[in-house]
PDB file of C-alpha atoms in Angstrom:
ATOM      1  CA  MET A  24       0.306   0.091  -0.002  1.00  0.00           C
ATOM      2  CA  TYR A  25       2.836   2.131   0.112  1.00  0.00           C
ATOM      3  CA  ASP A  26       5.408   3.040  -3.038  1.00  0.00           C
ATOM      4  CA  PRO A  27       8.756   4.682  -2.242  1.00  0.00           C
ATOM      5  CA  THR A  28       8.756   6.396  -5.409  1.00  0.00           C
ATOM      6  CA  VAL A  29       5.886   7.867  -5.416  1.00  0.00           C
ATOM      7  CA  ALA A  30       6.703   8.982  -1.592  1.00  0.00           C
ATOM      8  CA  ARG A  31      10.020  10.635  -3.018  1.00  0.00           C
ATOM      9  CA  LEU A  32       7.894  12.691  -5.734  1.00  0.00           C
ATOM     10  CA  THR A  33       5.167  13.558  -3.476  1.00  0.00           C
ATOM     11  CA  TYR A  34       8.252  14.928  -0.992  1.00  0.00           C
ATOM     12  CA  ARG A  35      10.282  16.496  -3.571  1.00  0.00           C
ATOM     13  CA  ALA A  36       6.577  18.367  -4.952  1.00  0.00           C
ATOM     14  CA  LEU A  37       5.370  19.757  -1.239  1.00  0.00           C
ATOM     15  CA  LEU A  38       8.857  20.556  -0.180  1.00  0.00           C
ATOM     16  CA  GLY A  39      10.280  22.676  -3.044  1.00  0.00           C
ATOM     17  CA  ARG A  40      11.402  26.031  -2.915  1.00  0.00           C
ATOM     18  CA  ARG A  41       8.252  28.041  -2.417  1.00  0.00           C
ATOM     19  CA  ARG A  42       5.641  25.749  -0.783  1.00  0.00           C
ATOM     20  CA  ALA A  43       8.380  24.809   1.734  1.00  0.00           C
ATOM     21  CA  ALA A  44       8.377  28.305   2.381  1.00  0.00           C
ATOM     22  CA  ILE A  45       4.749  28.826   2.778  1.00  0.00           C
ATOM     23  CA  LEU A  46       5.245  26.025   5.333  1.00  0.00           C
ATOM     24  CA  PHE A  47       7.205  27.589   7.378  1.00  0.00           C
ATOM     25  CA  VAL A  48       5.499  30.563   8.025  1.00  0.00           C
ATOM     26  CA  LEU A  49       2.958  29.991  10.170  1.00  0.00           C
ATOM     27  CA  PRO A  50       5.109  27.670  12.548  1.00  0.00           C
ATOM     28  CA  ALA A  51       7.403  30.396  12.927  1.00  0.00           C
ATOM     29  CA  LEU A  52       4.961  33.004  13.134  1.00  0.00           C
ATOM     30  CA  LEU A  53       3.716  30.475  16.379  1.00  0.00           C
ATOM     31  CA  LEU A  54       7.210  30.505  17.986  1.00  0.00           C
ATOM     32  CA  LEU A  55       7.137  34.015  17.499  1.00  0.00           C
ATOM     33  CA  LEU A  56       3.885  34.562  19.393  1.00  0.00           C
ATOM     34  CA  ALA A  57       4.879  32.353  21.999  1.00  0.00           C
ATOM     35  CA  ALA A  58       7.965  33.695  22.895  1.00  0.00           C
ATOM     36  CA  ALA A  59       6.369  37.333  22.992  1.00  0.00           C
ATOM     37  CA  VAL A  60       3.608  36.543  25.240  1.00  0.00           C
ATOM     38  CA  ARG A  61       5.630  34.681  27.476  1.00  0.00           C
ATOM     39  CA  MET A  62       8.387  37.695  27.469  1.00  0.00           C
ATOM     40  CA  PHE A  63       5.373  40.335  28.067  1.00  0.00           C
ATOM     41  CA  ALA A  64       3.191  38.187  30.412  1.00  0.00           C
ATOM     42  CA  GLY A  65       4.788  35.113  31.846  1.00  0.00           C
ATOM     43  CA  ALA A  66       3.829  31.721  32.058  1.00  0.00           C
ATOM     44  CA  ASP A  67       0.405  31.939  32.119  1.00  0.00           C
ATOM     45  CA  ASP A  68      -1.590  28.575  31.956  1.00  0.00           C
ATOM     46  CA  GLN A  69      -4.762  29.675  30.769  1.00  0.00           C
ATOM     47  CA  ILE A  70      -2.571  32.837  28.101  1.00  0.00           C
ATOM     48  CA  ALA A  71      -0.838  29.555  26.625  1.00  0.00           C
ATOM     49  CA  ALA A  72      -4.209  27.367  26.137  1.00  0.00           C
ATOM     50  CA  ASN A  73      -5.560  30.373  24.514  1.00  0.00           C
ATOM     51  CA  VAL A  74      -3.052  30.971  22.375  1.00  0.00           C
ATOM     52  CA  LEU A  75      -2.182  27.305  21.184  1.00  0.00           C
ATOM     53  CA  GLY A  76      -5.929  26.832  21.085  1.00  0.00           C
ATOM     54  CA  GLY A  77      -6.446  29.878  18.944  1.00  0.00           C
ATOM     55  CA  PHE A  78      -3.685  30.237  16.858  1.00  0.00           C
ATOM     56  CA  ALA A  79      -2.517  27.536  16.699  1.00  0.00           C
ATOM     57  CA  ILE A  80      -4.928  24.701  16.366  1.00  0.00           C
ATOM     58  CA  ALA A  81      -7.743  27.284  15.307  1.00  0.00           C
ATOM     59  CA  THR A  82      -5.474  28.530  12.789  1.00  0.00           C
ATOM     60  CA  MET A  83      -1.579  27.014  11.633  1.00  0.00           C
ATOM     61  CA  VAL A  84      -2.905  23.199  11.408  1.00  0.00           C
ATOM     62  CA  PRO A  85      -5.911  23.635   9.106  1.00  0.00           C
ATOM     63  CA  LEU A  86      -3.894  26.225   7.142  1.00  0.00           C
ATOM     64  CA  ILE A  87      -1.035  23.817   6.903  1.00  0.00           C
ATOM     65  CA  GLY A  88      -3.480  20.704   6.229  1.00  0.00           C
ATOM     66  CA  VAL A  89      -4.561  22.564   3.016  1.00  0.00           C
ATOM     67  CA  ILE A  90      -1.226  23.259   1.586  1.00  0.00           C
ATOM     68  CA  ALA A  91       0.116  19.394   2.608  1.00  0.00           C
ATOM     69  CA  GLY A  92      -3.193  17.592   1.275  1.00  0.00           C
ATOM     70  CA  THR A  93      -4.077  19.390  -1.642  1.00  0.00           C
ATOM     71  CA  GLY A  94      -0.319  19.819  -2.852  1.00  0.00           C
ATOM     72  CA  ALA A  95      -0.061  16.539  -2.492  1.00  0.00           C
ATOM     73  CA  ILE A  96      -1.724  15.262  -5.685  1.00  0.00           C
ATOM     74  CA  GLY A  97      -3.831  18.934  -6.764  1.00  0.00           C
ATOM     75  CA  PRO A  98      -0.470  20.348  -8.508  1.00  0.00           C
ATOM     76  CA  GLU A  99      -0.060  16.872 -10.843  1.00  0.00           C
ATOM     77  CA  ILE A 100      -4.041  16.766 -11.462  1.00  0.00           C
ATOM     78  CA  ASP A 101      -3.675  20.388 -12.623  1.00  0.00           C
ATOM     79  CA  ASP A 102      -0.948  20.132 -15.330  1.00  0.00           C
ATOM     80  CA  GLY A 103      -1.320  17.191 -16.509  1.00  0.00           C
ATOM     81  CA  SER A 104       1.822  15.170 -15.336  1.00  0.00           C
ATOM     82  CA  ILE A 105      -0.716  12.233 -13.043  1.00  0.00           C
ATOM     83  CA  VAL A 106      -0.942  11.313 -16.109  1.00  0.00           C
ATOM     84  CA  TYR A 107       2.380   9.623 -16.261  1.00  0.00           C
ATOM     85  CA  LEU A 108       2.120   8.031 -12.927  1.00  0.00           C
ATOM     86  CA  LEU A 109      -1.041   6.364 -13.603  1.00  0.00           C
ATOM     87  CA  ALA A 110       0.611   4.912 -16.318  1.00  0.00           C
ATOM     88  CA  LYS A 111       3.352   3.396 -14.166  1.00  0.00           C
ATOM     89  CA  PRO A 112       2.378  -0.269 -12.263  1.00  0.00           C
ATOM     90  CA  VAL A 113       1.243   0.991  -9.231  1.00  0.00           C
ATOM     91  CA  LYS A 114      -2.202   0.254  -7.937  1.00  0.00           C
ATOM     92  CA  ARG A 115      -4.402   3.939  -7.629  1.00  0.00           C
ATOM     93  CA  PRO A 116      -4.989   3.372  -3.886  1.00  0.00           C
ATOM     94  CA  THR A 117      -1.206   2.579  -3.309  1.00  0.00           C
ATOM     95  CA  ILE A 118      -0.930   6.306  -5.092  1.00  0.00           C
ATOM     96  CA  ILE A 119      -3.764   7.418  -2.541  1.00  0.00           C
ATOM     97  CA  PHE A 120      -2.762   6.067   0.434  1.00  0.00           C
ATOM     98  CA  THR A 121       1.083   6.801  -0.412  1.00  0.00           C
ATOM     99  CA  LYS A 122       0.200  10.578  -1.189  1.00  0.00           C
ATOM    100  CA  LEU A 123      -2.024  10.235   2.077  1.00  0.00           C
ATOM    101  CA  ILE A 124       0.877   9.160   4.814  1.00  0.00           C
ATOM    102  CA  VAL A 125       3.223  11.715   2.906  1.00  0.00           C
ATOM    103  CA  ALA A 126       0.841  14.704   3.740  1.00  0.00           C
ATOM    104  CA  ILE A 127       0.170  13.806   7.046  1.00  0.00           C
ATOM    105  CA  ALA A 128       3.786  13.371   7.732  1.00  0.00           C
ATOM    106  CA  VAL A 129       4.337  17.128   6.350  1.00  0.00           C
ATOM    107  CA  THR A 130       1.258  18.259   7.934  1.00  0.00           C
ATOM    108  CA  MET A 131       2.807  16.768  11.640  1.00  0.00           C
ATOM    109  CA  VAL A 132       5.620  18.069  11.542  1.00  0.00           C
ATOM    110  CA  PHE A 133       5.198  21.479  10.084  1.00  0.00           C
ATOM    111  CA  SER A 134       1.873  21.609  12.726  1.00  0.00           C
ATOM    112  CA  ALA A 135       2.659  19.638  15.363  1.00  0.00           C
ATOM    113  CA  LEU A 136       6.166  20.261  16.429  1.00  0.00           C
ATOM    114  CA  PRO A 137       5.554  23.570  16.534  1.00  0.00           C
ATOM    115  CA  THR A 138       2.697  23.406  18.982  1.00  0.00           C
ATOM    116  CA  LEU A 139       4.765  21.375  21.380  1.00  0.00           C
ATOM    117  CA  LEU A 140       7.549  23.926  20.921  1.00  0.00           C
ATOM    118  CA  ALA A 141       5.173  26.597  21.466  1.00  0.00           C
ATOM    119  CA  GLY A 142       3.433  24.985  24.880  1.00  0.00           C
ATOM    120  CA  LEU A 143       6.843  24.404  26.233  1.00  0.00           C
ATOM    121  CA  ILE A 144       7.985  27.997  25.671  1.00  0.00           C
ATOM    122  CA  LEU A 145       4.486  29.765  26.654  1.00  0.00           C
ATOM    123  CA  ASN A 146       4.670  27.306  30.338  1.00  0.00           C
ATOM    124  CA  GLY A 147       6.376  25.041  30.550  1.00  0.00           C
ATOM    125  CA  ASN A 148       3.955  22.513  29.721  1.00  0.00           C
ATOM    126  CA  GLY A 149       2.134  22.940  32.886  1.00  0.00           C
ATOM    127  CA  GLN A 150      -1.363  21.247  33.054  1.00  0.00           C
ATOM    128  CA  GLN A 151      -0.155  19.373  30.231  1.00  0.00           C
ATOM    129  CA  ILE A 152      -1.390  21.768  27.797  1.00  0.00           C
ATOM    130  CA  ALA A 153       1.423  21.293  25.527  1.00  0.00           C
ATOM    131  CA  ILE A 154       0.882  17.920  25.229  1.00  0.00           C
ATOM    132  CA  ALA A 155      -2.805  17.912  24.509  1.00  0.00           C
ATOM    133  CA  TYR A 156      -2.906  20.598  21.786  1.00  0.00           C
ATOM    134  CA  THR A 157       0.151  18.818  20.359  1.00  0.00           C
ATOM    135  CA  ILE A 158      -2.133  15.556  20.838  1.00  0.00           C
ATOM    136  CA  ALA A 159      -4.665  17.435  18.849  1.00  0.00           C
ATOM    137  CA  ALA A 160      -2.596  18.875  16.639  1.00  0.00           C
ATOM    138  CA  LEU A 161      -1.760  15.225  15.501  1.00  0.00           C
ATOM    139  CA  VAL A 162      -5.016  14.061  15.364  1.00  0.00           C
ATOM    140  CA  ALA A 163      -6.155  17.040  13.292  1.00  0.00           C
ATOM    141  CA  SER A 164      -3.324  16.472  10.835  1.00  0.00           C
ATOM    142  CA  ILE A 165      -4.486  12.529   9.723  1.00  0.00           C
ATOM    143  CA  ALA A 166      -7.496  13.860   9.356  1.00  0.00           C
ATOM    144  CA  TYR A 167      -7.109  17.364   7.565  1.00  0.00           C
ATOM    145  CA  SER A 168      -4.845  15.582   5.409  1.00  0.00           C
ATOM    146  CA  ALA A 169      -7.265  13.201   4.095  1.00  0.00           C
ATOM    147  CA  LEU A 170     -10.504  15.482   3.482  1.00  0.00           C
ATOM    148  CA  PHE A 171      -7.777  17.863   1.488  1.00  0.00           C
ATOM    149  CA  LEU A 172      -6.270  15.110  -0.384  1.00  0.00           C
ATOM    150  CA  LEU A 173      -9.914  14.381  -1.556  1.00  0.00           C
ATOM    151  CA  LEU A 174     -10.344  18.044  -2.577  1.00  0.00           C
ATOM    152  CA  GLY A 175      -7.458  18.012  -4.365  1.00  0.00           C
ATOM    153  CA  THR A 176      -8.049  15.204  -6.250  1.00  0.00           C
ATOM    154  CA  VAL A 177     -12.302  15.876  -6.881  1.00  0.00           C
ATOM    155  CA  SER A 178     -11.662  19.586  -7.669  1.00  0.00           C
ATOM    156  CA  ARG A 179      -8.920  21.941  -9.385  1.00  0.00           C
ATOM    157  CA  HIS A 180     -10.487  24.580  -6.341  1.00  0.00           C
ATOM    158  CA  ALA A 181      -9.087  22.614  -3.505  1.00  0.00           C
ATOM    159  CA  VAL A 182      -7.323  25.219  -2.282  1.00  0.00           C
ATOM    160  CA  VAL A 183     -10.232  27.419  -2.511  1.00  0.00           C
ATOM    161  CA  ILE A 184     -13.108  25.059  -0.738  1.00  0.00           C
ATOM    162  CA  GLY A 185     -10.102  24.226   1.593  1.00  0.00           C
ATOM    163  CA  LEU A 186      -9.351  27.696   3.041  1.00  0.00           C
ATOM    164  CA  VAL A 187     -13.523  28.347   3.026  1.00  0.00           C
ATOM    165  CA  TYR A 188     -13.920  24.705   5.246  1.00  0.00           C
ATOM    166  CA  ALA A 189     -10.852  26.320   7.406  1.00  0.00           C
ATOM    167  CA  LEU A 190     -11.696  29.751   8.262  1.00  0.00           C
ATOM    168  CA  VAL A 191     -15.080  30.475   7.288  1.00  0.00           C
ATOM    169  CA  TRP A 192     -16.660  27.243   8.496  1.00  0.00           C
ATOM    170  CA  GLU A 193     -14.552  25.885  11.079  1.00  0.00           C
ATOM    171  CA  ALA A 194     -13.073  29.719  12.687  1.00  0.00           C
ATOM    172  CA  LEU A 195     -16.301  31.896  11.561  1.00  0.00           C
ATOM    173  CA  PHE A 196     -19.430  29.251  11.752  1.00  0.00           C
ATOM    174  CA  GLY A 197     -17.993  27.263  14.093  1.00  0.00           C
ATOM    175  CA  SER A 198     -17.734  30.688  16.746  1.00  0.00           C
ATOM    176  CA  LEU A 199     -21.128  31.264  16.039  1.00  0.00           C
ATOM    177  CA  VAL A 200     -23.844  28.556  15.391  1.00  0.00           C
ATOM    178  CA  PRO A 201     -22.816  26.079  18.037  1.00  0.00           C
ATOM    179  CA  GLY A 202     -24.676  23.144  15.234  1.00  0.00           C
ATOM    180  CA  ALA A 203     -21.651  24.015  13.035  1.00  0.00           C
ATOM    181  CA  ARG A 204     -18.827  22.485  15.820  1.00  0.00           C
ATOM    182  CA  THR A 205     -20.411  19.152  15.401  1.00  0.00           C
ATOM    183  CA  LEU A 206     -19.041  19.131  12.230  1.00  0.00           C
ATOM    184  CA  SER A 207     -15.491  20.199  12.524  1.00  0.00           C
ATOM    185  CA  VAL A 208     -11.982  18.898  12.454  1.00  0.00           C
ATOM    186  CA  GLN A 209     -10.818  21.128  15.166  1.00  0.00           C
ATOM    187  CA  GLN A 210     -13.692  20.365  17.465  1.00  0.00           C
ATOM    188  CA  TRP A 211     -12.897  16.451  17.152  1.00  0.00           C
ATOM    189  CA  SER A 212      -8.815  16.957  17.924  1.00  0.00           C
ATOM    190  CA  LEU A 213      -9.806  19.127  21.072  1.00  0.00           C
ATOM    191  CA  ALA A 214     -12.339  16.724  22.578  1.00  0.00           C
ATOM    192  CA  VAL A 215      -8.775  14.265  22.497  1.00  0.00           C
ATOM    193  CA  ALA A 216      -7.169  16.797  24.041  1.00  0.00           C
ATOM    194  CA  GLU A 217      -9.689  17.442  26.652  1.00  0.00           C
ATOM    195  CA  LYS A 218      -8.666  13.857  27.983  1.00  0.00           C
ATOM    196  CA  VAL A 219      -4.815  14.684  28.142  1.00  0.00           C
ATOM    197  CA  ALA A 220      -5.117  18.664  29.875  1.00  0.00           C
ATOM    198  CA  GLY A 221      -5.975  19.886  33.293  1.00  0.00           C
ATOM    199  CA  GLN A 222      -9.479  20.499  34.319  1.00  0.00           C
ATOM    200  CA  GLY A 223     -11.316  23.345  32.307  1.00  0.00           C
ATOM    201  CA  MET A 224      -8.194  23.987  30.196  1.00  0.00           C
ATOM    202  CA  VAL A 225      -9.531  22.787  27.279  1.00  0.00           C
ATOM    203  CA  THR A 226     -12.844  22.525  25.612  1.00  0.00           C
ATOM    204  CA  SER A 227     -15.078  21.090  22.557  1.00  0.00           C
ATOM    205  CA  ASP A 228     -18.593  20.863  21.530  1.00  0.00           C
ATOM    206  CA  VAL A 229     -18.489  17.212  21.065  1.00  0.00           C
ATOM    207  CA  GLY A 230     -17.605  14.498  23.044  1.00  0.00           C
ATOM    208  CA  LEU A 231     -14.378  12.104  22.848  1.00  0.00           C
ATOM    209  CA  PRO A 232     -16.361   8.664  21.843  1.00  0.00           C
ATOM    210  CA  LEU A 233     -18.309  10.983  18.863  1.00  0.00           C
ATOM    211  CA  ALA A 234     -15.384  12.660  17.689  1.00  0.00           C
ATOM    212  CA  THR A 235     -12.913   9.466  17.368  1.00  0.00           C
ATOM    213  CA  VAL A 236     -15.823   7.462  15.223  1.00  0.00           C
ATOM    214  CA  LEU A 237     -15.730  10.614  13.266  1.00  0.00           C
ATOM    215  CA  LEU A 238     -12.318  11.402  13.596  1.00  0.00           C
ATOM    216  CA  ALA A 239     -11.884   8.011  11.543  1.00  0.00           C
ATOM    217  CA  ALA A 240     -15.020   8.169   9.363  1.00  0.00           C
ATOM    218  CA  VAL A 241     -13.615  11.183   7.645  1.00  0.00           C
ATOM    219  CA  THR A 242      -9.981   9.803   7.197  1.00  0.00           C
ATOM    220  CA  VAL A 243     -11.767   5.930   5.850  1.00  0.00           C
ATOM    221  CA  ALA A 244     -14.567   7.587   3.731  1.00  0.00           C
ATOM    222  CA  ALA A 245     -11.885  10.518   2.345  1.00  0.00           C
ATOM    223  CA  THR A 246      -9.100   7.998   1.404  1.00  0.00           C
ATOM    224  CA  TRP A 247     -11.804   5.512   0.059  1.00  0.00           C
ATOM    225  CA  TYR A 248     -13.318   8.030  -1.993  1.00  0.00           C
ATOM    226  CA  ALA A 249     -10.259  10.197  -3.188  1.00  0.00           C
ATOM    227  CA  GLY A 250      -8.828   6.346  -4.465  1.00  0.00           C
ATOM    228  CA  GLN A 251     -12.268   6.395  -6.002  1.00  0.00           C
ATOM    229  CA  LYS A 252     -11.764   9.342  -7.971  1.00  0.00           C
ATOM    230  CA  LEU A 253      -8.400   8.784  -9.198  1.00  0.00           C
ATOM    231  CA  ARG A 254      -9.347   5.044 -10.756  1.00  0.00           C
ATOM    232  CA  ALA A 255     -12.414   7.225 -12.889  1.00  0.00           C
ATOM    233  CA  LEU A 256      -9.501   9.627 -13.840  1.00  0.00           C
ATOM    234  CA  LYS A 257      -7.404   6.850 -15.216  1.00  0.00           C
ATOM    235  CA  LEU A 258     -10.399   5.051 -16.929  1.00  0.00           C
ATOM    236  CA  ALA A 259     -11.296   8.957 -18.516  1.00  0.00           C
ATOM    237  CA  GLY A 260      -8.002   9.271 -20.082  1.00  0.00           C
ATOM    238  CA  GLU A 261      -8.293   5.850 -21.483  1.00  0.00           C
ATOM    239  CA  GLU A 262     -11.021   6.706 -23.228  1.00  0.00           C
TER     240      GLU A 262
END
């Protein structure tokens, strides 16, 4: 289910100069923000939770997921180079699964690791806040990567759609419409973090059992459907 050649090509595409520069910007901003907050406000558990929840989980993780998930396959479909990959004796589900693994790895490295470092800077992992939000970033990275990889497979406007979901649905509607939070990867990941952090430090509108089911369901369904769409794309090319 994993092809090293496909993985190498995907890593090269995601970590090229332009995309790598974008991927480094948000983690750098988070670390600078954490250092500034610690310098001026000192070690405060609630402030640390606010910074990690408001910037790292709500903004940085989904945006990096958009870049990595859509970038793992979208550009190849847009410029037609995916045809050369489809001509290789590699099963279509293997291509999708390999690209998903790469997207997850890139998203985790550029989101979970900076989240952990920022948490340690902010309050030294008091109340397990740094660990809790790092776990949330890791869990969210998997679901976001699968979801945005699917978008990159089915739409030429995947980046725009991904940004709308991350910034409009989760950030805007999620803060205004309580029911919308149930359909939010952010809230699902926070449900996991809530069980790790000190009492009251992390909150989620979704219970842990439901969040776990939804995270797994979205990841599996998005990966499966992306494989189906890629198989259909191959058939269309042959026709």
